[in-house]
Amino acid sequence: MAWVGLIFHYLLKILKELVEITLALVLFADASKLSIGQLREDAGLPARLLFLALPLIIGLGGLLAFAFFPQEGIGFALLIGAILAPTDAALGLPIFSNRRVPVRIRRALNVESGLNDGIATPFVALFTALAVAEVTKH
C-alpha cells in the first residue's frame, strides 16, 4: 500500500507544477494586453490604488479584525487585513470586460489586481512574524 502514497505524492507534485504554469500563463496573457504607452499616461491611478488605498485597506481591515477578535492580538488582526485586502482578478472580471466602464478605469484595476499580491506579501510576512511573536510571548 506504500505505492499508493507514492503515486499520490507524485500526482500532487505534478498538479502543483501544472497550477503554477497555468497561473504564470494567465498572468502573462493579462500583462501582454497592456499597452506600455497608455499605462505610462495613466500611471497615477494604479499607483494610488497600490500605494495609498491598499495599505489603508490593510490597516482598516486589521482594525476591524481586531474589533472582532481582540483576544488574538493586533498581529493576527493585521495579518487578516493583509490577507483579505488584495483584490482577486477573477472577481473583477465583469468590470474588465464591461465596455461601459471607462478604459482608463479598467486598465488601472487590471494593473492593480495583477500587482497587489506582490505588494501585500511583505505585509503578510511581517504580520505573520508579529502574530507568532505575540503568541509565543504569552
mmCIF file with all atom_site columns, C-alpha atoms in Angstrom:
data_model
loop_
_atom_site.group_PDB
_atom_site.id
_atom_site.type_symbol
_atom_site.label_atom_id
_atom_site.label_alt_id
_atom_site.label_comp_id
_atom_site.label_asym_id
_atom_site.label_entity_id
_atom_site.label_seq_id
_atom_site.pdbx_PDB_ins_code
_atom_site.Cartn_x
_atom_site.Cartn_y
_atom_site.Cartn_z
_atom_site.occupancy
_atom_site.B_iso_or_equiv
_atom_site.pdbx_formal_charge
_atom_site.auth_seq_id
_atom_site.auth_comp_id
_atom_site.auth_asym_id
_atom_site.auth_atom_id
_atom_site.pdbx_PDB_model_num
ATOM 1   C CA . MET A 1 1   ? 0.000   0.000  0.000   1.00 0.00 ? 1   MET A CA 1
ATOM 2   C CA . ALA A 1 2   ? 3.026   2.274  0.206   1.00 0.00 ? 2   ALA A CA 1
ATOM 3   C CA . TRP A 1 3   ? 2.937   2.604  -3.570  1.00 0.00 ? 3   TRP A CA 1
ATOM 4   C CA . VAL A 1 4   ? -0.478  4.314  -3.346  1.00 0.00 ? 4   VAL A CA 1
ATOM 5   C CA . GLY A 1 5   ? 1.031   7.031  -1.155  1.00 0.00 ? 5   GLY A CA 1
ATOM 6   C CA . LEU A 1 6   ? 3.967   7.375  -3.536  1.00 0.00 ? 6   LEU A CA 1
ATOM 7   C CA . ILE A 1 7   ? 1.681   7.734  -6.553  1.00 0.00 ? 7   ILE A CA 1
ATOM 8   C CA . PHE A 1 8   ? -0.457  10.251 -4.671  1.00 0.00 ? 8   PHE A CA 1
ATOM 9   C CA . HIS A 1 9   ? 2.683   12.241 -3.739  1.00 0.00 ? 9   HIS A CA 1
ATOM 10  C CA . TYR A 1 10  ? 3.841   12.432 -7.355  1.00 0.00 ? 10  TYR A CA 1
ATOM 11  C CA . LEU A 1 11  ? 0.363   13.319 -8.610  1.00 0.00 ? 11  LEU A CA 1
ATOM 12  C CA . LEU A 1 12  ? 0.258   16.219 -6.145  1.00 0.00 ? 12  LEU A CA 1
ATOM 13  C CA . LYS A 1 13  ? 3.685   17.390 -7.343  1.00 0.00 ? 13  LYS A CA 1
ATOM 14  C CA . ILE A 1 14  ? 2.543   17.271 -10.972 1.00 0.00 ? 14  ILE A CA 1
ATOM 15  C CA . LEU A 1 15  ? -0.690  19.083 -10.113 1.00 0.00 ? 15  LEU A CA 1
ATOM 16  C CA . LYS A 1 16  ? 1.223   21.792 -8.251  1.00 0.00 ? 16  LYS A CA 1
ATOM 17  C CA . GLU A 1 17  ? 3.531   22.336 -11.231 1.00 0.00 ? 17  GLU A CA 1
ATOM 18  C CA . LEU A 1 18  ? 0.548   22.453 -13.592 1.00 0.00 ? 18  LEU A CA 1
ATOM 19  C CA . VAL A 1 19  ? -1.215  25.042 -11.439 1.00 0.00 ? 19  VAL A CA 1
ATOM 20  C CA . GLU A 1 20  ? 1.928   27.200 -11.270 1.00 0.00 ? 20  GLU A CA 1
ATOM 21  C CA . ILE A 1 21  ? 2.416   27.052 -15.047 1.00 0.00 ? 21  ILE A CA 1
ATOM 22  C CA . THR A 1 22  ? -1.249  27.887 -15.620 1.00 0.00 ? 22  THR A CA 1
ATOM 23  C CA . LEU A 1 23  ? -1.048  30.859 -13.266 1.00 0.00 ? 23  LEU A CA 1
ATOM 24  C CA . ALA A 1 24  ? 2.085   32.139 -14.991 1.00 0.00 ? 24  ALA A CA 1
ATOM 25  C CA . LEU A 1 25  ? 0.411   31.862 -18.393 1.00 0.00 ? 25  LEU A CA 1
ATOM 26  C CA . VAL A 1 26  ? -2.727  33.649 -17.213 1.00 0.00 ? 26  VAL A CA 1
ATOM 27  C CA . LEU A 1 27  ? -0.700  36.490 -15.689 1.00 0.00 ? 27  LEU A CA 1
ATOM 28  C CA . PHE A 1 28  ? 1.457   36.745 -18.816 1.00 0.00 ? 28  PHE A CA 1
ATOM 29  C CA . ALA A 1 29  ? -1.645  36.843 -21.029 1.00 0.00 ? 29  ALA A CA 1
ATOM 30  C CA . ASP A 1 30  ? -3.095  39.693 -18.960 1.00 0.00 ? 30  ASP A CA 1
ATOM 31  C CA . ALA A 1 31  ? 0.179   41.598 -18.988 1.00 0.00 ? 31  ALA A CA 1
ATOM 32  C CA . SER A 1 32  ? 0.598   41.176 -22.746 1.00 0.00 ? 32  SER A CA 1
ATOM 33  C CA . LYS A 1 33  ? -2.694  43.006 -23.359 1.00 0.00 ? 33  LYS A CA 1
ATOM 34  C CA . LEU A 1 34  ? -1.456  46.170 -21.637 1.00 0.00 ? 34  LEU A CA 1
ATOM 35  C CA . SER A 1 35  ? -0.033  48.989 -23.700 1.00 0.00 ? 35  SER A CA 1
ATOM 36  C CA . ILE A 1 36  ? 3.063   50.433 -22.011 1.00 0.00 ? 36  ILE A CA 1
ATOM 37  C CA . GLY A 1 37  ? 2.435   53.856 -23.561 1.00 0.00 ? 37  GLY A CA 1
ATOM 38  C CA . GLN A 1 38  ? -1.119  54.022 -22.268 1.00 0.00 ? 38  GLN A CA 1
ATOM 39  C CA . LEU A 1 39  ? -0.013  52.656 -18.931 1.00 0.00 ? 39  LEU A CA 1
ATOM 40  C CA . ARG A 1 40  ? 2.507   55.483 -18.569 1.00 0.00 ? 40  ARG A CA 1
ATOM 41  C CA . GLU A 1 41  ? -0.210  58.042 -19.288 1.00 0.00 ? 41  GLU A CA 1
ATOM 42  C CA . ASP A 1 42  ? -2.446  56.607 -16.566 1.00 0.00 ? 42  ASP A CA 1
ATOM 43  C CA . ALA A 1 43  ? 0.232   55.589 -14.059 1.00 0.00 ? 43  ALA A CA 1
ATOM 44  C CA . GLY A 1 44  ? -1.187  57.812 -11.304 1.00 0.00 ? 44  GLY A CA 1
ATOM 45  C CA . LEU A 1 45  ? -4.409  55.879 -10.791 1.00 0.00 ? 45  LEU A CA 1
ATOM 46  C CA . PRO A 1 46  ? -2.873  52.398 -10.342 1.00 0.00 ? 46  PRO A CA 1
ATOM 47  C CA . ALA A 1 47  ? -0.157  53.951 -8.163  1.00 0.00 ? 47  ALA A CA 1
ATOM 48  C CA . ARG A 1 48  ? -2.796  55.480 -5.865  1.00 0.00 ? 48  ARG A CA 1
ATOM 49  C CA . LEU A 1 49  ? -4.656  52.172 -5.724  1.00 0.00 ? 49  LEU A CA 1
ATOM 50  C CA . LEU A 1 50  ? -1.486  50.231 -4.891  1.00 0.00 ? 50  LEU A CA 1
ATOM 51  C CA . PHE A 1 51  ? 0.431   52.572 -2.615  1.00 0.00 ? 51  PHE A CA 1
ATOM 52  C CA . LEU A 1 52  ? -2.328  54.544 -0.900  1.00 0.00 ? 52  LEU A CA 1
ATOM 53  C CA . ALA A 1 53  ? -5.546  52.528 -0.980  1.00 0.00 ? 53  ALA A CA 1
ATOM 54  C CA . LEU A 1 54  ? -4.040  49.062 -0.424  1.00 0.00 ? 54  LEU A CA 1
ATOM 55  C CA . PRO A 1 55  ? -2.138  49.970 2.784   1.00 0.00 ? 55  PRO A CA 1
ATOM 56  C CA . LEU A 1 56  ? -5.186  51.867 4.070   1.00 0.00 ? 56  LEU A CA 1
ATOM 57  C CA . ILE A 1 57  ? -7.413  48.845 3.426   1.00 0.00 ? 57  ILE A CA 1
ATOM 58  C CA . ILE A 1 58  ? -4.882  46.572 5.141   1.00 0.00 ? 58  ILE A CA 1
ATOM 59  C CA . GLY A 1 59  ? -4.891  48.877 8.180   1.00 0.00 ? 59  GLY A CA 1
ATOM 60  C CA . LEU A 1 60  ? -8.663  49.305 8.276   1.00 0.00 ? 60  LEU A CA 1
ATOM 61  C CA . GLY A 1 61  ? -9.156  45.570 7.782   1.00 0.00 ? 61  GLY A CA 1
ATOM 62  C CA . GLY A 1 62  ? -6.749  44.970 10.657  1.00 0.00 ? 62  GLY A CA 1
ATOM 63  C CA . LEU A 1 63  ? -8.679  47.343 12.912  1.00 0.00 ? 63  LEU A CA 1
ATOM 64  C CA . LEU A 1 64  ? -11.956 45.674 12.004  1.00 0.00 ? 64  LEU A CA 1
ATOM 65  C CA . ALA A 1 65  ? -10.484 42.205 12.608  1.00 0.00 ? 65  ALA A CA 1
ATOM 66  C CA . PHE A 1 66  ? -9.126  43.407 15.957  1.00 0.00 ? 66  PHE A CA 1
ATOM 67  C CA . ALA A 1 67  ? -12.623 44.619 16.881  1.00 0.00 ? 67  ALA A CA 1
ATOM 68  C CA . PHE A 1 68  ? -13.974 41.115 16.163  1.00 0.00 ? 68  PHE A CA 1
ATOM 69  C CA . PHE A 1 69  ? -11.051 39.129 17.600  1.00 0.00 ? 69  PHE A CA 1
ATOM 70  C CA . PRO A 1 70  ? -9.313  41.262 20.254  1.00 0.00 ? 70  PRO A CA 1
ATOM 71  C CA . GLN A 1 71  ? -8.164  38.181 22.161  1.00 0.00 ? 71  GLN A CA 1
ATOM 72  C CA . GLU A 1 72  ? -5.997  37.118 19.189  1.00 0.00 ? 72  GLU A CA 1
ATOM 73  C CA . GLY A 1 73  ? -3.841  40.253 19.271  1.00 0.00 ? 73  GLY A CA 1
ATOM 74  C CA . ILE A 1 74  ? -3.031  43.032 16.849  1.00 0.00 ? 74  ILE A CA 1
ATOM 75  C CA . GLY A 1 75  ? -0.558  40.913 14.833  1.00 0.00 ? 75  GLY A CA 1
ATOM 76  C CA . PHE A 1 76  ? -3.270  38.395 13.986  1.00 0.00 ? 76  PHE A CA 1
ATOM 77  C CA . ALA A 1 77  ? -5.730  41.181 13.174  1.00 0.00 ? 77  ALA A CA 1
ATOM 78  C CA . LEU A 1 78  ? -3.292  42.933 10.839  1.00 0.00 ? 78  LEU A CA 1
ATOM 79  C CA . LEU A 1 79  ? -2.485  39.593 9.225   1.00 0.00 ? 79  LEU A CA 1
ATOM 80  C CA . ILE A 1 80  ? -6.183  39.113 8.466   1.00 0.00 ? 80  ILE A CA 1
ATOM 81  C CA . GLY A 1 81  ? -6.282  42.614 6.954   1.00 0.00 ? 81  GLY A CA 1
ATOM 82  C CA . ALA A 1 82  ? -3.217  41.926 4.800   1.00 0.00 ? 82  ALA A CA 1
ATOM 83  C CA . ILE A 1 83  ? -4.584  38.592 3.586   1.00 0.00 ? 83  ILE A CA 1
ATOM 84  C CA . LEU A 1 84  ? -8.018  39.950 2.673   1.00 0.00 ? 84  LEU A CA 1
ATOM 85  C CA . ALA A 1 85  ? -7.035  43.338 1.225   1.00 0.00 ? 85  ALA A CA 1
ATOM 86  C CA . PRO A 1 86  ? -5.648  42.359 -2.203  1.00 0.00 ? 86  PRO A CA 1
ATOM 87  C CA . THR A 1 87  ? -8.378  42.022 -4.789  1.00 0.00 ? 87  THR A CA 1
ATOM 88  C CA . ASP A 1 88  ? -8.711  38.893 -6.860  1.00 0.00 ? 88  ASP A CA 1
ATOM 89  C CA . ALA A 1 89  ? -8.596  39.461 -10.609 1.00 0.00 ? 89  ALA A CA 1
ATOM 90  C CA . ALA A 1 90  ? -11.272 36.795 -11.111 1.00 0.00 ? 90  ALA A CA 1
ATOM 91  C CA . LEU A 1 91  ? -13.699 38.838 -9.020  1.00 0.00 ? 91  LEU A CA 1
ATOM 92  C CA . GLY A 1 92  ? -13.053 41.886 -11.186 1.00 0.00 ? 92  GLY A CA 1
ATOM 93  C CA . LEU A 1 93  ? -13.538 40.063 -14.485 1.00 0.00 ? 93  LEU A CA 1
ATOM 94  C CA . PRO A 1 94  ? -17.017 41.527 -15.103 1.00 0.00 ? 94  PRO A CA 1
ATOM 95  C CA . ILE A 1 95  ? -15.527 45.018 -14.710 1.00 0.00 ? 95  ILE A CA 1
ATOM 96  C CA . PHE A 1 96  ? -12.555 44.320 -17.000 1.00 0.00 ? 96  PHE A CA 1
ATOM 97  C CA . SER A 1 97  ? -14.821 43.156 -19.811 1.00 0.00 ? 97  SER A CA 1
ATOM 98  C CA . ASN A 1 98  ? -17.603 45.725 -19.344 1.00 0.00 ? 98  ASN A CA 1
ATOM 99  C CA . ARG A 1 99  ? -17.383 48.322 -22.147 1.00 0.00 ? 99  ARG A CA 1
ATOM 100 C CA . ARG A 1 100 ? -19.466 50.791 -20.093 1.00 0.00 ? 100 ARG A CA 1
ATOM 101 C CA . VAL A 1 101 ? -16.579 51.121 -17.620 1.00 0.00 ? 101 VAL A CA 1
ATOM 102 C CA . PRO A 1 102 ? -14.037 53.624 -18.981 1.00 0.00 ? 102 PRO A CA 1
ATOM 103 C CA . VAL A 1 103 ? -10.880 52.068 -20.431 1.00 0.00 ? 103 VAL A CA 1
ATOM 104 C CA . ARG A 1 104 ? -8.694  54.058 -18.025 1.00 0.00 ? 104 ARG A CA 1
ATOM 105 C CA . ILE A 1 105 ? -10.501 52.568 -15.011 1.00 0.00 ? 105 ILE A CA 1
ATOM 106 C CA . ARG A 1 106 ? -10.454 49.032 -16.423 1.00 0.00 ? 106 ARG A CA 1
ATOM 107 C CA . ARG A 1 107 ? -6.737  49.296 -17.146 1.00 0.00 ? 107 ARG A CA 1
ATOM 108 C CA . ALA A 1 108 ? -5.963  50.691 -13.682 1.00 0.00 ? 108 ALA A CA 1
ATOM 109 C CA . LEU A 1 109 ? -7.921  47.913 -11.965 1.00 0.00 ? 109 LEU A CA 1
ATOM 110 C CA . ASN A 1 110 ? -6.250  45.299 -14.145 1.00 0.00 ? 110 ASN A CA 1
ATOM 111 C CA . VAL A 1 111 ? -2.786  46.595 -13.226 1.00 0.00 ? 111 VAL A CA 1
ATOM 112 C CA . GLU A 1 112 ? -3.714  46.867 -9.548  1.00 0.00 ? 112 GLU A CA 1
ATOM 113 C CA . SER A 1 113 ? -5.135  43.357 -9.376  1.00 0.00 ? 113 SER A CA 1
ATOM 114 C CA . GLY A 1 114 ? -2.012  41.988 -11.022 1.00 0.00 ? 114 GLY A CA 1
ATOM 115 C CA . LEU A 1 115 ? 0.445   43.706 -8.693  1.00 0.00 ? 115 LEU A CA 1
ATOM 116 C CA . ASN A 1 116 ? -1.338  43.875 -5.350  1.00 0.00 ? 116 ASN A CA 1
ATOM 117 C CA . ASP A 1 117 ? -0.440  40.354 -4.225  1.00 0.00 ? 117 ASP A CA 1
ATOM 118 C CA . GLY A 1 118 ? 3.244   41.106 -4.581  1.00 0.00 ? 118 GLY A CA 1
ATOM 119 C CA . ILE A 1 119 ? 2.891   44.340 -2.651  1.00 0.00 ? 119 ILE A CA 1
ATOM 120 C CA . ALA A 1 120 ? 0.818   42.720 0.108   1.00 0.00 ? 120 ALA A CA 1
ATOM 121 C CA . THR A 1 121 ? 3.220   39.780 0.542   1.00 0.00 ? 121 THR A CA 1
ATOM 122 C CA . PRO A 1 122 ? 5.762   41.680 2.704   1.00 0.00 ? 122 PRO A CA 1
ATOM 123 C CA . PHE A 1 123 ? 2.902   42.841 4.931   1.00 0.00 ? 123 PHE A CA 1
ATOM 124 C CA . VAL A 1 124 ? 1.707   39.240 5.284   1.00 0.00 ? 124 VAL A CA 1
ATOM 125 C CA . ALA A 1 125 ? 5.218   38.113 6.224   1.00 0.00 ? 125 ALA A CA 1
ATOM 126 C CA . LEU A 1 126 ? 5.652   40.968 8.711   1.00 0.00 ? 126 LEU A CA 1
ATOM 127 C CA . PHE A 1 127 ? 2.288   40.454 10.377  1.00 0.00 ? 127 PHE A CA 1
ATOM 128 C CA . THR A 1 128 ? 2.793   36.681 10.484  1.00 0.00 ? 128 THR A CA 1
ATOM 129 C CA . ALA A 1 129 ? 6.025   37.263 12.399  1.00 0.00 ? 129 ALA A CA 1
ATOM 130 C CA . LEU A 1 130 ? 4.227   39.724 14.691  1.00 0.00 ? 130 LEU A CA 1
ATOM 131 C CA . ALA A 1 131 ? 1.382   37.273 15.333  1.00 0.00 ? 131 ALA A CA 1
ATOM 132 C CA . VAL A 1 132 ? 3.827   34.448 16.089  1.00 0.00 ? 132 VAL A CA 1
ATOM 133 C CA . ALA A 1 133 ? 5.808   36.727 18.401  1.00 0.00 ? 133 ALA A CA 1
ATOM 134 C CA . GLU A 1 134 ? 2.626   37.678 20.271  1.00 0.00 ? 134 GLU A CA 1
ATOM 135 C CA . VAL A 1 135 ? 1.587   34.038 20.664  1.00 0.00 ? 135 VAL A CA 1
ATOM 136 C CA . THR A 1 136 ? 4.986   32.817 21.812  1.00 0.00 ? 136 THR A CA 1
ATOM 137 C CA . LYS A 1 137 ? 5.370   35.755 24.206  1.00 0.00 ? 137 LYS A CA 1
ATOM 138 C CA . HIS A 1 138 ? 2.372   34.628 26.251  1.00 0.00 ? 138 HIS A CA 1
#
